PDB file of N, CA and C in Angstrom:
ATOM      1  N   MET A   1     167.309  97.397  89.288  1.00  0.00           N
ATOM      2  CA  MET A   1     166.448  98.297  87.849  1.00  0.00           C
ATOM      3  C   MET A   1     167.091  98.165  86.402  1.00  0.00           C
ATOM      4  N   SER A   2     168.113  97.305  86.792  1.00  0.00           N
ATOM      5  CA  SER A   2     168.869  96.710  85.210  1.00  0.00           C
ATOM      6  C   SER A   2     167.628  96.146  84.695  1.00  0.00           C
ATOM      7  N   ASP A   3     166.493  95.826  84.830  1.00  0.00           N
ATOM      8  CA  ASP A   3     165.909  94.325  84.464  1.00  0.00           C
ATOM      9  C   ASP A   3     164.912  95.493  83.409  1.00  0.00           C
ATOM     10  N   LEU A   4     165.060  96.970  83.811  1.00  0.00           N
ATOM     11  CA  LEU A   4     163.803  97.451  82.800  1.00  0.00           C
ATOM     12  C   LEU A   4     164.286  98.209  81.720  1.00  0.00           C
ATOM     13  N   TYR A   5     163.486  97.661  80.510  1.00  0.00           N
ATOM     14  CA  TYR A   5     164.002  97.910  79.232  1.00  0.00           C
ATOM     15  C   TYR A   5     163.914  99.746  79.322  1.00  0.00           C
ATOM     16  N   GLY A   6     165.117  99.728  78.517  1.00  0.00           N
ATOM     17  CA  GLY A   6     165.532 101.320  77.887  1.00  0.00           C
ATOM     18  C   GLY A   6     165.436 102.249  79.283  1.00  0.00           C
ATOM     19  N   ILE A   7     166.236 102.163  80.117  1.00  0.00           N
ATOM     20  CA  ILE A   7     166.204 102.620  81.254  1.00  0.00           C
ATOM     21  C   ILE A   7     167.858 102.390  81.532  1.00  0.00           C
ATOM     22  N   GLY A   8     168.869 103.538  81.581  1.00  0.00           N
ATOM     23  CA  GLY A   8     170.657 103.156  82.108  1.00  0.00           C
ATOM     24  C   GLY A   8     170.082 103.891  83.315  1.00  0.00           C
ATOM     25  N   PRO A   9     171.915 104.190  83.380  1.00  0.00           N
ATOM     26  CA  PRO A   9     172.178 104.485  85.077  1.00  0.00           C
ATOM     27  C   PRO A   9     171.549 105.867  85.841  1.00  0.00           C
ATOM     28  N   ALA A  10     171.733 106.710  84.867  1.00  0.00           N
ATOM     29  CA  ALA A  10     171.372 108.355  85.330  1.00  0.00           C
ATOM     30  C   ALA A  10     169.719 108.108  85.658  1.00  0.00           C
ATOM     31  N   SER A  11     168.698 107.596  84.646  1.00  0.00           N
ATOM     32  CA  SER A  11     167.591 107.398  84.975  1.00  0.00           C
ATOM     33  C   SER A  11     167.265 106.346  86.301  1.00  0.00           C
ATOM     34  N   ALA A  12     167.744 105.417  86.245  1.00  0.00           N
ATOM     35  CA  ALA A  12     168.086 104.345  86.917  1.00  0.00           C
ATOM     36  C   ALA A  12     167.917 105.391  88.628  1.00  0.00           C
ATOM     37  N   ALA A  13     168.869 105.934  88.597  1.00  0.00           N
ATOM     38  CA  ALA A  13     169.239 107.085  89.992  1.00  0.00           C
ATOM     39  C   ALA A  13     168.202 107.848  90.069  1.00  0.00           C
ATOM     40  N   ARG A  14     167.579 109.009  88.794  1.00  0.00           N
ATOM     41  CA  ARG A  14     166.529 109.560  89.304  1.00  0.00           C
ATOM     42  C   ARG A  14     165.271 108.610  89.813  1.00  0.00           C
ATOM     43  N   LEU A  15     165.481 107.680  88.904  1.00  0.00           N
ATOM     44  CA  LEU A  15     163.972 106.732  89.714  1.00  0.00           C
ATOM     45  C   LEU A  15     164.153 106.854  91.121  1.00  0.00           C
ATOM     46  N   LEU A  16     165.201 105.953  91.572  1.00  0.00           N
ATOM     47  CA  LEU A  16     166.050 105.643  93.097  1.00  0.00           C
ATOM     48  C   LEU A  16     165.102 106.739  93.640  1.00  0.00           C
ATOM     49  N   ALA A  17     166.248 107.812  93.284  1.00  0.00           N
ATOM     50  CA  ALA A  17     166.103 109.144  94.250  1.00  0.00           C
ATOM     51  C   ALA A  17     164.877 110.058  94.580  1.00  0.00           C
ATOM     52  N   ASP A  18     163.631 110.157  93.407  1.00  0.00           N
ATOM     53  CA  ASP A  18     162.799 110.490  93.671  1.00  0.00           C
ATOM     54  C   ASP A  18     161.712 110.162  94.560  1.00  0.00           C
ATOM     55  N   VAL A  19     161.163 108.271  94.325  1.00  0.00           N
ATOM     56  CA  VAL A  19     160.562 107.598  94.096  1.00  0.00           C
ATOM     57  C   VAL A  19     160.870 107.344  95.811  1.00  0.00           C
ATOM     58  N   GLY A  20     161.886 106.033  95.660  1.00  0.00           N
ATOM     59  CA  GLY A  20     162.306 105.739  96.992  1.00  0.00           C
ATOM     60  C   GLY A  20     161.488 104.423  97.075  1.00  0.00           C
ATOM     61  N   ASP A  21     160.893 104.752  98.242  1.00  0.00           N
ATOM     62  CA  ASP A  21     160.556 103.226  98.668  1.00  0.00           C
ATOM     63  C   ASP A  21     158.978 103.333  97.737  1.00  0.00           C
ATOM     64  N   ILE A  22     158.816 102.202  97.096  1.00  0.00           N
ATOM     65  CA  ILE A  22     157.307 102.175  96.213  1.00  0.00           C
ATOM     66  C   ILE A  22     156.384 101.728  96.852  1.00  0.00           C
ATOM     67  N   HIS A  23     156.580 100.891  98.230  1.00  0.00           N
ATOM     68  CA  HIS A  23     155.410 100.659  98.856  1.00  0.00           C
ATOM     69  C   HIS A  23     154.790 102.071  99.791  1.00  0.00           C
ATOM     70  N   ARG A  24     155.690 103.156  99.596  1.00  0.00           N
ATOM     71  CA  ARG A  24     154.857 104.508 100.257  1.00  0.00           C
ATOM     72  C   ARG A  24     153.442 104.846  99.435  1.00  0.00           C
ATOM     73  N   PHE A  25     152.890 104.498  97.875  1.00  0.00           N
ATOM     74  CA  PHE A  25     152.293 104.135  97.449  1.00  0.00           C
ATOM     75  C   PHE A  25     151.176 103.385  97.473  1.00  0.00           C
ATOM     76  N   ARG A  26     150.063 103.887  97.919  1.00  0.00           N
ATOM     77  CA  ARG A  26     148.655 102.632  98.339  1.00  0.00           C
ATOM     78  C   ARG A  26     148.759 102.087  97.431  1.00  0.00           C
ATOM     79  N   ASP A  27     148.187 102.422  96.209  1.00  0.00           N
ATOM     80  CA  ASP A  27     148.092 101.604  95.033  1.00  0.00           C
ATOM     81  C   ASP A  27     148.418 101.904  93.267  1.00  0.00           C
ATOM     82  N   ARG A  28     148.886 101.452  92.224  1.00  0.00           N
ATOM     83  CA  ARG A  28     149.569 101.875  91.270  1.00  0.00           C
ATOM     84  C   ARG A  28     148.780 103.415  90.912  1.00  0.00           C
ATOM     85  N   ASN A  29     147.691 103.747  90.746  1.00  0.00           N
ATOM     86  CA  ASN A  29     147.072 104.759  90.278  1.00  0.00           C
ATOM     87  C   ASN A  29     147.198 105.977  91.152  1.00  0.00           C
ATOM     88  N   ARG A  30     147.582 105.638  92.218  1.00  0.00           N
ATOM     89  CA  ARG A  30     148.465 106.621  92.906  1.00  0.00           C
ATOM     90  C   ARG A  30     149.809 107.116  92.345  1.00  0.00           C
ATOM     91  N   PHE A  31     150.789 106.177  91.978  1.00  0.00           N
ATOM     92  CA  PHE A  31     152.147 106.244  91.652  1.00  0.00           C
ATOM     93  C   PHE A  31     152.027 107.026  90.881  1.00  0.00           C
ATOM     94  N   ALA A  32     150.425 106.791  90.034  1.00  0.00           N
ATOM     95  CA  ALA A  32     150.173 106.960  87.778  1.00  0.00           C
ATOM     96  C   ALA A  32     150.227 108.712  88.493  1.00  0.00           C
ATOM     97  N   PHE A  33     149.207 108.464  89.647  1.00  0.00           N
ATOM     98  CA  PHE A  33     148.664 110.983  90.124  1.00  0.00           C
ATOM     99  C   PHE A  33     150.241 111.141  90.356  1.00  0.00           C
ATOM    100  N   TRP A  34     150.699 110.517  91.323  1.00  0.00           N
ATOM    101  CA  TRP A  34     152.152 111.160  91.460  1.00  0.00           C
ATOM    102  C   TRP A  34     153.221 111.485  90.316  1.00  0.00           C
ATOM    103  N   ASN A  35     153.193 110.811  89.280  1.00  0.00           N
ATOM    104  CA  ASN A  35     154.094 111.044  88.270  1.00  0.00           C
ATOM    105  C   ASN A  35     153.532 111.711  87.247  1.00  0.00           C
ATOM    106  N   ASP A  36     152.029 112.068  87.012  1.00  0.00           N
ATOM    107  CA  ASP A  36     151.766 112.519  85.616  1.00  0.00           C
ATOM    108  C   ASP A  36     151.194 111.627  84.802  1.00  0.00           C
ATOM    109  N   THR A  37     151.123 110.241  84.730  1.00  0.00           N
ATOM    110  CA  THR A  37     150.733 109.662  83.497  1.00  0.00           C
ATOM    111  C   THR A  37     149.247 109.017  84.396  1.00  0.00           C
ATOM    112  N   ALA A  38     148.581 109.418  85.272  1.00  0.00           N
ATOM    113  CA  ALA A  38     147.066 109.372  85.279  1.00  0.00           C
ATOM    114  C   ALA A  38     146.079 109.826  84.726  1.00  0.00           C
ATOM    115  N   PRO A  39     145.022 109.745  83.930  1.00  0.00           N
ATOM    116  CA  PRO A  39     144.226 110.862  83.330  1.00  0.00           C
ATOM    117  C   PRO A  39     143.415 111.366  83.910  1.00  0.00           C
ATOM    118  N   LEU A  40     143.222 112.554  84.357  1.00  0.00           N
ATOM    119  CA  LEU A  40     141.917 113.413  84.645  1.00  0.00           C
ATOM    120  C   LEU A  40     140.672 113.580  83.518  1.00  0.00           C
ATOM    121  N   ASP A  41     139.746 113.456  84.500  1.00  0.00           N
ATOM    122  CA  ASP A  41     138.667 113.950  83.707  1.00  0.00           C
ATOM    123  C   ASP A  41     138.181 115.375  83.041  1.00  0.00           C
ATOM    124  N   ALA A  42     138.227 115.612  81.888  1.00  0.00           N
ATOM    125  CA  ALA A  42     137.848 116.682  80.980  1.00  0.00           C
ATOM    126  C   ALA A  42     136.785 116.873  80.031  1.00  0.00           C
ATOM    127  N   SER A  43     135.840 116.129  80.950  1.00  0.00           N
ATOM    128  CA  SER A  43     134.514 115.989  80.153  1.00  0.00           C
ATOM    129  C   SER A  43     134.075 117.351  80.381  1.00  0.00           C
ATOM    130  N   SER A  44     132.526 117.088  79.694  1.00  0.00           N
ATOM    131  CA  SER A  44     131.555 118.848  79.646  1.00  0.00           C
ATOM    132  C   SER A  44     130.413 118.034  78.942  1.00  0.00           C
ATOM    133  N   GLY A  45     129.358 118.116  79.627  1.00  0.00           N
ATOM    134  CA  GLY A  45     128.548 117.330  78.921  1.00  0.00           C
ATOM    135  C   GLY A  45     128.435 116.151  78.512  1.00  0.00           C
ATOM    136  N   GLN A  46     128.061 115.951  77.009  1.00  0.00           N
ATOM    137  CA  GLN A  46     128.028 114.542  76.525  1.00  0.00           C
ATOM    138  C   GLN A  46     129.659 113.805  75.716  1.00  0.00           C
ATOM    139  N   GLN A  47     130.526 115.222  75.795  1.00  0.00           N
ATOM    140  CA  GLN A  47     131.946 115.288  75.406  1.00  0.00           C
ATOM    141  C   GLN A  47     132.289 114.274  76.685  1.00  0.00           C
ATOM    142  N   GLN A  48     132.849 113.240  76.356  1.00  0.00           N
ATOM    143  CA  GLN A  48     133.488 112.415  77.678  1.00  0.00           C
ATOM    144  C   GLN A  48     135.242 112.831  77.346  1.00  0.00           C
ATOM    145  N   ARG A  49     136.061 113.249  77.909  1.00  0.00           N
ATOM    146  CA  ARG A  49     137.123 113.673  77.656  1.00  0.00           C
ATOM    147  C   ARG A  49     138.212 113.351  78.453  1.00  0.00           C
ATOM    148  N   HIS A  50     139.658 112.764  78.536  1.00  0.00           N
ATOM    149  CA  HIS A  50     140.657 113.161  79.309  1.00  0.00           C
ATOM    150  C   HIS A  50     141.622 113.701  78.686  1.00  0.00           C
ATOM    151  N   ARG A  51     142.388 114.011  79.954  1.00  0.00           N
ATOM    152  CA  ARG A  51     143.717 114.781  79.760  1.00  0.00           C
ATOM    153  C   ARG A  51     144.705 114.157  81.090  1.00  0.00           C
ATOM    154  N   LEU A  52     146.296 114.754  80.678  1.00  0.00           N
ATOM    155  CA  LEU A  52     147.017 114.403  82.087  1.00  0.00           C
ATOM    156  C   LEU A  52     147.300 115.520  82.699  1.00  0.00           C
ATOM    157  N   SER A  53     147.477 115.967  83.793  1.00  0.00           N
ATOM    158  CA  SER A  53     147.669 116.511  85.298  1.00  0.00           C
ATOM    159  C   SER A  53     149.158 117.143  84.762  1.00  0.00           C
ATOM    160  N   ARG A  54     149.669 118.233  84.914  1.00  0.00           N
ATOM    161  CA  ARG A  54     150.734 118.889  84.895  1.00  0.00           C
ATOM    162  C   ARG A  54     151.234 119.160  86.487  1.00  0.00           C
ATOM    163  N   ALA A  55     150.786 118.889  87.627  1.00  0.00           N
ATOM    164  CA  ALA A  55     150.487 118.893  88.758  1.00  0.00           C
ATOM    165  C   ALA A  55     151.976 117.995  89.579  1.00  0.00           C
ATOM    166  N   GLY A  56     152.162 116.684  88.882  1.00  0.00           N
ATOM    167  CA  GLY A  56     153.082 116.025  89.339  1.00  0.00           C
ATOM    168  C   GLY A  56     154.323 115.956  89.160  1.00  0.00           C
ATOM    169  N   ASN A  57     155.391 114.789  89.420  1.00  0.00           N
ATOM    170  CA  ASN A  57     156.964 115.042  89.463  1.00  0.00           C
ATOM    171  C   ASN A  57     157.053 114.811  87.639  1.00  0.00           C
ATOM    172  N   ARG A  58     157.399 115.918  86.968  1.00  0.00           N
ATOM    173  CA  ARG A  58     157.445 115.489  85.358  1.00  0.00           C
ATOM    174  C   ARG A  58     159.590 114.770  85.304  1.00  0.00           C
ATOM    175  N   LYS A  59     159.790 115.238  86.414  1.00  0.00           N
ATOM    176  CA  LYS A  59     161.229 114.312  86.075  1.00  0.00           C
ATOM    177  C   LYS A  59     160.941 112.722  86.192  1.00  0.00           C
ATOM    178  N   ILE A  60     159.896 112.428  86.885  1.00  0.00           N
ATOM    179  CA  ILE A  60     159.409 110.636  87.037  1.00  0.00           C
ATOM    180  C   ILE A  60     158.344 110.711  86.042  1.00  0.00           C
ATOM    181  N   ASN A  61     157.933 111.252  85.090  1.00  0.00           N
ATOM    182  CA  ASN A  61     157.291 111.299  84.063  1.00  0.00           C
ATOM    183  C   ASN A  61     157.804 111.274  82.408  1.00  0.00           C
ATOM    184  N   ARG A  62     159.322 112.370  82.897  1.00  0.00           N
ATOM    185  CA  ARG A  62     160.090 111.795  81.246  1.00  0.00           C
ATOM    186  C   ARG A  62     160.872 110.485  81.519  1.00  0.00           C
ATOM    187  N   VAL A  63     160.956 110.290  82.683  1.00  0.00           N
ATOM    188  CA  VAL A  63     162.227 108.943  82.263  1.00  0.00           C
ATOM    189  C   VAL A  63     161.098 107.926  81.733  1.00  0.00           C
ATOM    190  N   LEU A  64     159.964 107.855  82.512  1.00  0.00           N
ATOM    191  CA  LEU A  64     158.870 106.958  81.998  1.00  0.00           C
ATOM    192  C   LEU A  64     158.311 106.800  80.606  1.00  0.00           C
ATOM    193  N   HIS A  65     158.581 107.951  80.262  1.00  0.00           N
ATOM    194  CA  HIS A  65     157.782 108.312  78.565  1.00  0.00           C
ATOM    195  C   HIS A  65     159.064 108.230  77.522  1.00  0.00           C
ATOM    196  N   THR A  66     160.239 108.405  77.956  1.00  0.00           N
ATOM    197  CA  THR A  66     162.265 107.655  77.083  1.00  0.00           C
ATOM    198  C   THR A  66     161.602 106.284  77.754  1.00  0.00           C
ATOM    199  N   MET A  67     161.706 105.624  78.926  1.00  0.00           N
ATOM    200  CA  MET A  67     161.600 104.194  78.815  1.00  0.00           C
ATOM    201  C   MET A  67     160.680 103.499  78.011  1.00  0.00           C
ATOM    202  N   ALA A  68     159.054 103.776  77.552  1.00  0.00           N
ATOM    203  CA  ALA A  68     158.056 103.818  76.681  1.00  0.00           C
ATOM    204  C   ALA A  68     158.787 103.796  75.449  1.00  0.00           C
ATOM    205  N   ILE A  69     159.366 105.143  74.842  1.00  0.00           N
ATOM    206  CA  ILE A  69     159.809 105.243  73.947  1.00  0.00           C
ATOM    207  C   ILE A  69     161.072 104.159  73.141  1.00  0.00           C
ATOM    208  N   VAL A  70     162.071 104.179  74.311  1.00  0.00           N
ATOM    209  CA  VAL A  70     162.959 102.837  73.627  1.00  0.00           C
ATOM    210  C   VAL A  70     162.236 101.469  73.592  1.00  0.00           C
ATOM    211  N   ALA A  71     161.810 101.208  74.458  1.00  0.00           N
ATOM    212  CA  ALA A  71     160.727  99.911  74.188  1.00  0.00           C
ATOM    213  C   ALA A  71     159.951  99.609  72.880  1.00  0.00           C
ATOM    214  N   LEU A  72     159.175 100.902  71.998  1.00  0.00           N
ATOM    215  CA  LEU A  72     158.707 100.562  71.763  1.00  0.00           C
ATOM    216  C   LEU A  72     159.412 100.541  70.092  1.00  0.00           C
ATOM    217  N   ARG A  73     160.605 100.805  70.157  1.00  0.00           N
ATOM    218  CA  ARG A  73     161.098 101.250  69.072  1.00  0.00           C
ATOM    219  C   ARG A  73     162.112 100.350  68.845  1.00  0.00           C
ATOM    220  N   ASN A  74     162.000  98.853  70.123  1.00  0.00           N
ATOM    221  CA  ASN A  74     162.773  97.860  69.649  1.00  0.00           C
ATOM    222  C   ASN A  74     162.005  96.889  70.373  1.00  0.00           C
ATOM    223  N   PRO A  75     162.957  95.447  69.773  1.00  0.00           N
ATOM    224  CA  PRO A  75     161.628  93.884  69.778  1.00  0.00           C
ATOM    225  C   PRO A  75     161.992  94.103  71.597  1.00  0.00           C
ATOM    226  N   SER A  76     160.508  94.268  72.381  1.00  0.00           N
ATOM    227  CA  SER A  76     161.017  93.976  73.563  1.00  0.00           C
ATOM    228  C   SER A  76     159.232  93.229  74.161  1.00  0.00           C
ATOM    229  N   ALA A  77     159.256  93.628  75.082  1.00  0.00           N
ATOM    230  CA  ALA A  77     157.751  92.761  75.858  1.00  0.00           C
ATOM    231  C   ALA A  77     156.845  93.939  75.998  1.00  0.00           C
ATOM    232  N   GLY A  78     157.440  95.648  76.010  1.00  0.00           N
ATOM    233  CA  GLY A  78     156.177  96.775  75.572  1.00  0.00           C
ATOM    234  C   GLY A  78     156.167  96.885  74.657  1.00  0.00           C
ATOM    235  N   ARG A  79     156.933  96.299  73.652  1.00  0.00           N
ATOM    236  CA  ARG A  79     156.336  96.052  71.711  1.00  0.00           C
ATOM    237  C   ARG A  79     155.004  95.069  71.395  1.00  0.00           C
ATOM    238  N   THR A  80     155.661  94.179  71.824  1.00  0.00           N
ATOM    239  CA  THR A  80     154.692  92.902  71.763  1.00  0.00           C
ATOM    240  C   THR A  80     153.439  93.444  72.584  1.00  0.00           C
ATOM    241  N   TYR A  81     153.103  93.734  73.745  1.00  0.00           N
ATOM    242  CA  TYR A  81     152.454  94.264  73.825  1.00  0.00           C
ATOM    243  C   TYR A  81     151.645  95.367  73.446  1.00  0.00           C
ATOM    244  N   TYR A  82     152.020  96.602  73.253  1.00  0.00           N
ATOM    245  CA  TYR A  82     151.337  97.430  72.452  1.00  0.00           C
ATOM    246  C   TYR A  82     151.224  96.694  70.702  1.00  0.00           C
ATOM    247  N   ASP A  83     151.783  95.962  70.281  1.00  0.00           N
ATOM    248  CA  ASP A  83     151.203  95.802  68.840  1.00  0.00           C
ATOM    249  C   ASP A  83     150.348  94.504  69.233  1.00  0.00           C
ATOM    250  N   ARG A  84     149.936  93.852  70.502  1.00  0.00           N
ATOM    251  CA  ARG A  84     148.521  93.143  70.676  1.00  0.00           C
ATOM    252  C   ARG A  84     147.490  94.331  71.140  1.00  0.00           C
ATOM    253  N   ARG A  85     148.185  95.274  71.497  1.00  0.00           N
ATOM    254  CA  ARG A  85     146.586  96.023  71.930  1.00  0.00           C
ATOM    255  C   ARG A  85     146.379  96.868  70.281  1.00  0.00           C
ATOM    256  N   LYS A  86     147.133  96.995  69.806  1.00  0.00           N
ATOM    257  CA  LYS A  86     146.781  97.861  68.766  1.00  0.00           C
ATOM    258  C   LYS A  86     145.924  97.232  67.657  1.00  0.00           C
ATOM    259  N   ALA A  87     146.487  95.663  67.126  1.00  0.00           N
ATOM    260  CA  ALA A  87     145.626  94.830  67.106  1.00  0.00           C
ATOM    261  C   ALA A  87     144.365  94.289  67.739  1.00  0.00           C
ATOM    262  N   ARG A  88     143.717  94.592  68.527  1.00  0.00           N
ATOM    263  CA  ARG A  88     143.111  93.981  69.077  1.00  0.00           C
ATOM    264  C   ARG A  88     142.146  95.498  69.049  1.00  0.00           C
ATOM    265  N   ALA A  89     142.121  96.556  68.889  1.00  0.00           N
ATOM    266  CA  ALA A  89     141.396  98.282  68.520  1.00  0.00           C
ATOM    267  C   ALA A  89     140.804  98.374  67.222  1.00  0.00           C
ATOM    268  N   ARG A  90     139.463  99.304  67.644  1.00  0.00           N
ATOM    269  CA  ARG A  90     138.783  98.891  66.504  1.00  0.00           C
ATOM    270  C   ARG A  90     139.521 100.019  65.399  1.00  0.00           C
ATOM    271  N   PRO A  91     139.208 100.273  64.171  1.00  0.00           N
ATOM    272  CA  PRO A  91     139.525 100.964  63.658  1.00  0.00           C
ATOM    273  C   PRO A  91     139.295 102.493  63.907  1.00  0.00           C
ATOM    274  N   ARG A  92     139.678 103.748  63.403  1.00  0.00           N
ATOM    275  CA  ARG A  92     139.346 105.077  64.379  1.00  0.00           C
ATOM    276  C   ARG A  92     137.869 105.314  63.522  1.00  0.00           C
ATOM    277  N   TRP A  93     137.505 104.903  62.258  1.00  0.00           N
ATOM    278  CA  TRP A  93     136.239 105.732  61.643  1.00  0.00           C
ATOM    279  C   TRP A  93     135.048 104.770  62.403  1.00  0.00           C
ATOM    280  N   LYS A  94     135.537 103.764  63.014  1.00  0.00           N
ATOM    281  CA  LYS A  94     134.238 102.702  63.650  1.00  0.00           C
ATOM    282  C   LYS A  94     134.036 103.167  65.115  1.00  0.00           C
ATOM    283  N   ARG A  95     134.991 103.994  65.677  1.00  0.00           N
ATOM    284  CA  ARG A  95     134.770 104.821  67.085  1.00  0.00           C
ATOM    285  C   ARG A  95     134.059 105.834  67.370  1.00  0.00           C
ATOM    286  N   CYS A  96     133.894 106.917  66.078  1.00  0.00           N
ATOM    287  CA  CYS A  96     133.432 108.109  66.328  1.00  0.00           C
ATOM    288  C   CYS A  96     132.155 107.830  66.147  1.00  0.00           C
ATOM    289  N   GLY A  97     131.163 106.182  66.101  1.00  0.00           N
ATOM    290  CA  GLY A  97     129.808 106.227  65.623  1.00  0.00           C
ATOM    291  C   GLY A  97     128.997 105.834  64.995  1.00  0.00           C
ATOM    292  N   HIS A  98     130.171 106.048  63.388  1.00  0.00           N
ATOM    293  CA  HIS A  98     128.952 106.519  62.258  1.00  0.00           C
ATOM    294  C   HIS A  98     129.357 104.721  61.614  1.00  0.00           C
TER     295      HIS A  98
END
């Protein structure tokens, strides 16, 4: 796990202990649901919204969140990906349909 940017020995131990064999999850969506990073539909009528679940493994969610923050604060593959996606995004005022 030392090749994961933004993860230290304690976080690596937490991932190994809680996740165990990653192949026990059928796909990445199941893993995302298990660790609270999968969006849940919270739509009502014409309003399309999503929210995060609070039912999964919060400890792993915390480790993944910390990894993401560290990756964004430093030059990394995660930061490059974020910058590329942000450059492609539509401005906020164009998203609302005005």
